[in-house]
XYZ file of C-alpha atoms in Angstrom:
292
model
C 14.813 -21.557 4.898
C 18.019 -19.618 4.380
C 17.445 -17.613 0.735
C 20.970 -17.347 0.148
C 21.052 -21.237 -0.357
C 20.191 -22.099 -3.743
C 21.010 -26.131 -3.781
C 21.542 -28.160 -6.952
C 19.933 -31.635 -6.827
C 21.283 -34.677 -8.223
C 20.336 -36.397 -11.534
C 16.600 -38.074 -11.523
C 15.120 -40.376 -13.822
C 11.545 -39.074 -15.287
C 8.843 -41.468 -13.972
C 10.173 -42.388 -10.634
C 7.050 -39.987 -9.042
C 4.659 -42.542 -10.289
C 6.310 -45.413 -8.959
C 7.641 -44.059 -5.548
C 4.941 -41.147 -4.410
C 8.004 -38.957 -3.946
C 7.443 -35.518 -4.418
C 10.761 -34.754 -5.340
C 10.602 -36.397 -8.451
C 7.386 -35.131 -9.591
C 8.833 -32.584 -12.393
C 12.059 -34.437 -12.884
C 13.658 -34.471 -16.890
C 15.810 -37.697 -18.156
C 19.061 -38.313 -16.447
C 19.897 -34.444 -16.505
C 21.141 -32.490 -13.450
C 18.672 -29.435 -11.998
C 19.474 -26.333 -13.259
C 20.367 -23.602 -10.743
C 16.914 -21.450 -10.063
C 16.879 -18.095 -11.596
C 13.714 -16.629 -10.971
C 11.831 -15.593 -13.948
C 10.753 -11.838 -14.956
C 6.987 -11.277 -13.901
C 4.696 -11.167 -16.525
C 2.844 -7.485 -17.591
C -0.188 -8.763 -15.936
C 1.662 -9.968 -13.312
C 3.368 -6.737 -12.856
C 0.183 -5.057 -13.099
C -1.420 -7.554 -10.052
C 1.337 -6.818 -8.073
C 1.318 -3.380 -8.187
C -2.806 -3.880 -7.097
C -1.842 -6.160 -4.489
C 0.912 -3.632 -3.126
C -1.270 -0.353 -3.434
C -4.123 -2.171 -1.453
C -1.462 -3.805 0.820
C -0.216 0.003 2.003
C -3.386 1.302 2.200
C -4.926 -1.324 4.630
C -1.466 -1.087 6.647
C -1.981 2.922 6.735
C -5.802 2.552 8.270
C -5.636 -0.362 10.747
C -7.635 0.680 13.888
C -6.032 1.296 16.919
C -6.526 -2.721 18.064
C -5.094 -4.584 14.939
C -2.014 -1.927 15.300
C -1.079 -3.418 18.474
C -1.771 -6.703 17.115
C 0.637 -5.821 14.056
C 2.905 -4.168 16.873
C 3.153 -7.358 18.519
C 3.693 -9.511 15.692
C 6.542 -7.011 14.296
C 8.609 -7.794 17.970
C 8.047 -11.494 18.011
C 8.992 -11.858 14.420
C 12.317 -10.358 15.422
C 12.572 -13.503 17.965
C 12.239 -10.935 21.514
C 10.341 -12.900 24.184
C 9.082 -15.671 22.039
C 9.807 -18.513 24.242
C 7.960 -19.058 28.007
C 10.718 -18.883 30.819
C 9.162 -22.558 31.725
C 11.522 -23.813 28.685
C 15.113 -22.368 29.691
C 16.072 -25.293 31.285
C 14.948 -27.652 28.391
C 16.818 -25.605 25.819
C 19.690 -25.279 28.278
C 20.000 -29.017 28.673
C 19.274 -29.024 24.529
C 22.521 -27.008 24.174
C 24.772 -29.658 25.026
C 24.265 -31.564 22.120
C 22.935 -28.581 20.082
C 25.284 -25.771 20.155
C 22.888 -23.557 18.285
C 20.693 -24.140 21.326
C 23.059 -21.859 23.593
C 23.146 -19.235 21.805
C 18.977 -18.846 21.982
C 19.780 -19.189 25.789
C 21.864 -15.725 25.576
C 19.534 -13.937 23.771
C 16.680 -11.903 24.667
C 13.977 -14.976 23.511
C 12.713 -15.167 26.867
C 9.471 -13.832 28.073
C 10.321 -12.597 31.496
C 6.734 -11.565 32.169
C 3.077 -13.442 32.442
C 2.037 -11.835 29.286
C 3.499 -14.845 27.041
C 1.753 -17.288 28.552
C -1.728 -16.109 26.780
C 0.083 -17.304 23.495
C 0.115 -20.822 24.584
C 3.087 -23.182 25.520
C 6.348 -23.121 24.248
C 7.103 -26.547 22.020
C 10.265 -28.398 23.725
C 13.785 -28.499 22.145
C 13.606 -31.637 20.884
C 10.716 -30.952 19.318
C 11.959 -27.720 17.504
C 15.077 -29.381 16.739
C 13.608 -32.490 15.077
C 12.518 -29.803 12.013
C 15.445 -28.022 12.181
C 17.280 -31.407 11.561
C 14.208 -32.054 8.321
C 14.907 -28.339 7.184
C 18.570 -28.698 7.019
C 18.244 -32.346 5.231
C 15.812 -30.456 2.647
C 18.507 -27.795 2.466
C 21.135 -30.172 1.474
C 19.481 -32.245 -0.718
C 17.821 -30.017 -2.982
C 13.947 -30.829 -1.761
C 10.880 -29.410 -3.685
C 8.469 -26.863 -2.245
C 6.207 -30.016 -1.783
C 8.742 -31.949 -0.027
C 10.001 -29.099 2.297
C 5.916 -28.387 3.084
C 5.167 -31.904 3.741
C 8.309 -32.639 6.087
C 9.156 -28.934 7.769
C 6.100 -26.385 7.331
C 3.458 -28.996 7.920
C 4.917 -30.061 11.518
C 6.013 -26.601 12.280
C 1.842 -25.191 11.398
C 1.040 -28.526 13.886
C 3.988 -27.619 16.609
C 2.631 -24.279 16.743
C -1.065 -24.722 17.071
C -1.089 -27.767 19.976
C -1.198 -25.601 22.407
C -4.397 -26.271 24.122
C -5.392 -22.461 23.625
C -5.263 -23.499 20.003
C -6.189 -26.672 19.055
C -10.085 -26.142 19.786
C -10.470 -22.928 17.709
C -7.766 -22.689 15.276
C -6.801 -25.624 12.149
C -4.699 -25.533 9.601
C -5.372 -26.857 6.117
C -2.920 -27.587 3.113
C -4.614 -25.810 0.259
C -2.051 -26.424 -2.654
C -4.926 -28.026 -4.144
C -7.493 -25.186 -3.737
C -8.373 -22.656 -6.741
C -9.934 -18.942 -6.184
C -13.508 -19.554 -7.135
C -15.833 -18.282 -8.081
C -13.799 -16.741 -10.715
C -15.234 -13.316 -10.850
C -13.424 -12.772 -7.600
C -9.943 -12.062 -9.055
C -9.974 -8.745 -10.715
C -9.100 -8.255 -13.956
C -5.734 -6.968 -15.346
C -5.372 -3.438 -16.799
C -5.797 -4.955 -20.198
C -9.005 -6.518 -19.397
C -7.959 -10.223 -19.528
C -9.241 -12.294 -16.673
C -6.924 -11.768 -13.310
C -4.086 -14.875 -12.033
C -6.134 -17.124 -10.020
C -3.203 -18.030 -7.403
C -3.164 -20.020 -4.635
C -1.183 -20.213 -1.526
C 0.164 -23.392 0.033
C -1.844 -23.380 4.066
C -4.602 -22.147 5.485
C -5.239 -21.124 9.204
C -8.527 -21.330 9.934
C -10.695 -21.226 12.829
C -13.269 -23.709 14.207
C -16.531 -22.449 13.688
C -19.358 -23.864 16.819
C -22.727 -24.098 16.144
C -23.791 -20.939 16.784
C -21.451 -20.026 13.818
C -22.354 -22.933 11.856
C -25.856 -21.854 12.086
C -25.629 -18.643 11.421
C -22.836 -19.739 7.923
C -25.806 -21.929 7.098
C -28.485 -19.328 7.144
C -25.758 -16.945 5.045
C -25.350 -20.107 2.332
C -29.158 -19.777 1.700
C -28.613 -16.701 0.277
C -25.875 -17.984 -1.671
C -27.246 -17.754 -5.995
C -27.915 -21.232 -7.121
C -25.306 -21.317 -9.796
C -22.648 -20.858 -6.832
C -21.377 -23.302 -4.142
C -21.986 -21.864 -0.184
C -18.877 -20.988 0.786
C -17.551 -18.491 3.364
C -14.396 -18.269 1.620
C -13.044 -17.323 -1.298
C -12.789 -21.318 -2.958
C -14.981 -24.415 -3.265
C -12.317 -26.301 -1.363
C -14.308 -28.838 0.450
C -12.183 -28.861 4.025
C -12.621 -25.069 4.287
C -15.922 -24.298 2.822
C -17.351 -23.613 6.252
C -14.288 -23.041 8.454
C -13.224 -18.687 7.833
C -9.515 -18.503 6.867
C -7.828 -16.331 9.241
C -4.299 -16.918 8.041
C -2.832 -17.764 4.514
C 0.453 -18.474 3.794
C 2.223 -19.153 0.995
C 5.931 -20.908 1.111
C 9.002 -20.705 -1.239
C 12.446 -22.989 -1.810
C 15.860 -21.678 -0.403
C 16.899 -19.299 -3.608
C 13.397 -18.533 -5.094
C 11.897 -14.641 -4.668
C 10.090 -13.408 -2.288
C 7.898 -11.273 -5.045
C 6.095 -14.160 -6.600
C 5.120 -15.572 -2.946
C 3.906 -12.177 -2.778
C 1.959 -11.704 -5.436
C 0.125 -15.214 -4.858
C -0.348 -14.254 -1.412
C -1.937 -10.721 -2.664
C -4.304 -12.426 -4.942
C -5.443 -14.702 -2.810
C -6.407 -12.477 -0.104
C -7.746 -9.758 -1.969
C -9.707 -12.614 -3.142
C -10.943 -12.988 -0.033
C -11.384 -9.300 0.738
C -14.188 -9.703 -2.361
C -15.741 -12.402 -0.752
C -15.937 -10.950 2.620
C -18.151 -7.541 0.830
C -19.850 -9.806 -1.309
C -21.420 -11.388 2.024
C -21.871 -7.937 3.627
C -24.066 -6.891 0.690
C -25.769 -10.398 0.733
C -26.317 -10.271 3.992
C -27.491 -6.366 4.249
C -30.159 -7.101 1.699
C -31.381 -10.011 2.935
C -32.183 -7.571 6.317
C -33.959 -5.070 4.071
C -36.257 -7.494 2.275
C -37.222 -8.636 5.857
C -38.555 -5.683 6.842
């Protein structure tokens, strides 16, 4: 989504959400055009979570081991669009270019992987494919969609498109978790002033597909779990991921809206996690001590 887009949408009748299931329409006011998004001023506590988020976010990125820095290495390059695409596909996009302009200009660039080494990522998705939701993002451009509507119709299919690879598709899911909540609470630390922490959420989930060696072993950890709790190996009671480990969480924004709010959500949420993760360690260490 280009950020420097900030579209206005047209005027809406309130109600229409009920009667149509559209998205769009779901915060709507009577007959009155959209204003233009400004984003608001963060909050103190807000501020304050932030600033959390960001101290622990710099520290982690200043002790990764020497494996997750290639990882993070790798990621840095492809994110800059070097060698992201399998030679296999230059003909397709080729051929793609001469109805797709844009298409030719990926064919100059350096988005070829000239070497085996991006074939352990999985297959490349073909042009038409990739141009389908670059056709949906554009439309949601244009028109002024929601977050809901551009994550239904472009970040949903793009999440799929990406994982189909075979490499994928037996290990790795992905989950829409707009609907999830951090719980249990206490995981979401408290602001300076005291007052409980922001319990945000992000908008998908990667996650990976636990076999039953895993299961079995997530089973024997939920035993330990206190009564008052639901077993969970993450950090929410949301029911499609309560066994399944979330590997990836990401949180989307409209064209025009800041970056520093899908930050902050993002920051809670996984230090969230990070909680979660120790709580287990400590469960799980003194469940070995009372054993012996």
């Amino acid at each position: 989504m280009d950020r420097n887009i900030v579209p206005m949408a047209p005027p809406r009748k309130r109600g229409r959400h009920a009667a149509t299931g559209d998205p769009d329409n779901a915060d709507d006011v009577d007959i009155t055009p959209r204003a233009r998004y400004v984003p608001s001023p963060l909050s103190t506590s807000a501020f304050s979570a932030r600033s959390n988020v960001t101290k622990r976010t710099i520290a982690v990125g200043r002790s990764l081991p020497g494996d997750l820095r290639v990882i993070a290495s790798v990621l840095r390059r492809l994110s800059r669009g070097r060698e992201v695409i399998a030679e296999s596909r230059r003909f397709d996009v080729k051929e793609a270019s001469r109805d797709r302009p844009g298409f030719a200009e990926i064919d100059a660039d350096d988005a070829f992987a000239t070497g085996p080494s991006r074939d352990v990522w999985g297959t490349s998705p073909t042009a038409a494919a990739v141009a389908h939701i670059v056709e949906m993002a554009t439309e949601c451009d244009r028109d002024g969609c929601s977050e809901a509507h551009w994550n239904c119709f472009v970040h949903a299919p793009l999440l799929q498109l990406a994982l189909q690879a075979k490499e994928y598709v037996e290990v790795l899911r992905c989950i829409n978790c707009s609907a999830a909540q951090i719980q249990p609470h206490a995981l979401v630390e408290p602001t300076h002033a005291g007052k409980p922490g922001d319990r945000k959420v992000v908008d998908f989930v990667i996650c990976l597909r636990p076999n039953q060696l895993e299961l079995d072993a997530m089973r024997t950890n939920a035993a330990r779990c206190p009564p008052h709790e639901t077993p969970t190996v993450n950090q929410t009671y949301h029911d499609p991921v309560l066994q399944c480990p979330i590997v990836v969480s990401i949180e989307t924004k409209r064209p025009g809206e800041g970056g520093d709010q899908a930050m902050l959500q993002a920051g809670i949420w996984s230090s969230a996690q990070l909680t979660k993760l120790k709580q287990m360690m400590r469960q799980a260490s003194s469940s070995s001590i009372d054993d012996d």
